[in-house]
Short mmCIF file of C-alpha atoms in Angstrom, two decimals:
data_model
loop_
_atom_site.label_atom_id
_atom_site.label_comp_id
_atom_site.label_asym_id
_atom_site.label_seq_id
_atom_site.Cartn_x
_atom_site.Cartn_y
_atom_site.Cartn_z
CA GLN A 1 -0.07 0.01 -0.03
CA ALA A 2 1.30 3.50 -0.86
CA PRO A 3 2.18 5.56 2.19
CA LEU A 4 -0.12 8.38 1.09
CA VAL A 5 -3.29 7.90 -0.86
CA GLU A 6 -5.58 10.91 -1.80
CA SER A 7 -9.15 10.81 -2.92
CA GLY A 8 -12.07 13.09 -3.32
CA GLY A 9 -11.09 15.43 -6.19
CA GLY A 10 -13.34 16.16 -9.03
CA LEU A 11 -15.10 18.92 -11.13
CA VAL A 12 -17.22 21.47 -9.31
CA GLN A 13 -18.69 24.76 -10.21
CA SER A 14 -17.51 28.07 -8.69
CA GLY A 15 -18.97 28.44 -5.23
CA GLY A 16 -19.25 24.74 -4.71
CA SER A 17 -17.55 22.43 -2.16
CA LEU A 18 -15.28 19.32 -2.17
CA ARG A 19 -13.79 17.26 0.59
CA LEU A 20 -10.46 15.65 -0.03
CA SER A 21 -9.26 12.65 2.04
CA CYS A 22 -5.78 11.30 2.53
CA ALA A 23 -5.08 7.88 4.01
CA TYR A 24 -1.59 7.56 5.60
CA SER A 25 0.46 5.34 7.76
CA ARG A 26 0.75 6.77 11.23
CA ARG A 27 3.65 4.44 11.84
CA THR A 28 5.51 5.79 8.84
CA PHE A 29 4.74 9.38 9.64
CA ALA A 30 4.80 9.28 13.43
CA ASP A 31 5.07 12.74 14.98
CA ARG A 32 4.96 14.45 11.58
CA MET A 33 2.86 17.43 10.55
CA MET A 34 0.54 16.40 7.74
CA GLY A 35 -0.96 18.68 5.23
CA TRP A 36 -1.75 19.53 1.62
CA PHE A 37 -0.11 21.51 -1.15
CA ARG A 38 -1.34 22.10 -4.62
CA GLN A 39 0.26 22.64 -8.06
CA ALA A 40 -1.41 24.11 -11.10
CA PRO A 41 0.14 23.69 -14.55
CA GLY A 42 2.93 25.95 -15.02
CA LYS A 43 2.92 27.19 -11.49
CA GLU A 44 5.05 26.50 -8.46
CA ARG A 45 3.82 24.47 -5.54
CA GLU A 46 1.55 26.38 -3.18
CA PHE A 47 1.12 25.51 0.45
CA VAL A 48 -2.51 24.95 1.25
CA ALA A 49 -2.90 23.71 4.86
CA ALA A 50 -1.25 21.64 7.54
CA ILE A 51 -2.08 20.05 10.91
CA SER A 52 0.04 19.08 13.75
CA TRP A 53 0.51 15.47 14.87
CA SER A 54 -1.81 16.06 17.88
CA GLY A 55 -4.42 17.85 15.72
CA SER A 56 -4.36 20.82 18.03
CA ASN A 57 -2.61 23.31 15.62
CA THR A 58 -3.72 24.05 12.08
CA PHE A 59 -2.18 26.35 9.45
CA TYR A 60 -3.43 27.76 6.19
CA GLY A 61 -2.12 29.48 3.12
CA ASP A 62 -3.37 33.01 2.66
CA SER A 63 -5.45 32.23 -0.43
CA VAL A 64 -7.55 29.68 1.28
CA LYS A 65 -8.04 31.00 4.80
CA GLY A 66 -11.61 31.14 5.72
CA ARG A 67 -12.66 28.74 2.94
CA PHE A 68 -10.70 25.50 3.62
CA THR A 69 -10.58 23.49 6.79
CA ILE A 70 -8.09 20.77 7.57
CA SER A 71 -8.77 18.00 10.04
CA SER A 72 -7.46 14.66 11.08
CA ASP A 73 -8.90 11.44 12.38
CA SER A 74 -7.03 8.27 13.18
CA ALA A 75 -4.97 7.69 10.01
CA MET A 76 -6.79 10.12 7.77
CA VAL A 77 -6.34 13.79 6.95
CA TYR A 78 -9.13 15.72 5.37
CA LEU A 79 -9.43 18.92 3.58
CA GLN A 80 -12.94 20.50 3.33
CA MET A 81 -12.99 23.09 0.60
CA ASN A 82 -15.80 25.54 0.49
CA ASN A 83 -16.67 28.48 -1.74
CA LEU A 84 -14.28 27.17 -4.43
CA GLU A 85 -13.03 29.47 -7.11
CA PRO A 86 -11.56 28.70 -10.53
CA GLU A 87 -8.10 29.80 -9.12
CA ASP A 88 -8.32 26.75 -6.84
CA THR A 89 -7.97 24.43 -9.87
CA ALA A 90 -4.85 22.33 -9.29
CA VAL A 91 -3.66 18.83 -8.41
CA TYR A 92 -3.80 18.60 -4.67
CA HIS A 93 -1.09 16.48 -2.91
CA CYS A 94 -1.30 15.11 0.59
CA ALA A 95 2.17 15.50 2.18
CA SER A 96 4.40 15.25 5.23
CA VAL A 97 5.04 18.94 5.84
CA ILE A 98 7.98 20.76 7.30
CA ARG A 99 7.36 24.29 8.72
CA ASN A 100 10.25 26.67 9.31
CA TRP A 101 10.80 28.39 12.61
CA ASP A 102 8.50 31.40 11.81
CA GLY A 103 5.97 29.75 9.53
CA THR A 104 7.00 31.67 6.45
CA LYS A 105 8.28 28.73 4.54
CA TRP A 106 6.93 25.27 3.95
CA SER A 107 8.54 22.13 2.52
CA TYR A 108 7.54 18.51 1.92
CA ASP A 109 9.58 15.48 2.38
CA PHE A 110 7.01 12.94 1.11
CA TRP A 111 3.84 13.32 -0.87
CA GLY A 112 1.18 11.25 -2.73
CA GLN A 113 0.39 11.17 -6.33
CA GLY A 114 -2.43 13.78 -5.93
CA THR A 115 -5.98 14.27 -6.85
CA GLN A 116 -7.20 16.75 -9.48
CA VAL A 117 -9.66 19.47 -8.40
CA THR A 118 -11.18 21.50 -11.25
CA VAL A 119 -13.41 24.47 -10.54
CA SER A 120 -15.46 25.83 -13.47
CA SER A 121 -16.56 29.37 -13.61
#
């Protein structure tokens, strides 16, 4: 079984909602921060959201604050995406996330194959 498996992507109209799910091995990613990044064609990776191992701390990219919610449960990480916009169209990857000391930079040391999210206008 792949260490990270995403699901839940699809095509939705602007203003709609989707919920992404990620199944991961808590043994493989013990004590790690888990999260999501996205990448659109021709663009750089963009940090979307992350959640601490305990689930008590969450972090969001500026472009999704107030619209997306990350949560975790057992060996799953979820991304609830509301009020979607065409600019949210991208491949979304579940990842093991590394945050720098002041939260200004994010990196990823392992990620899944991703799930496509397409938002039509």
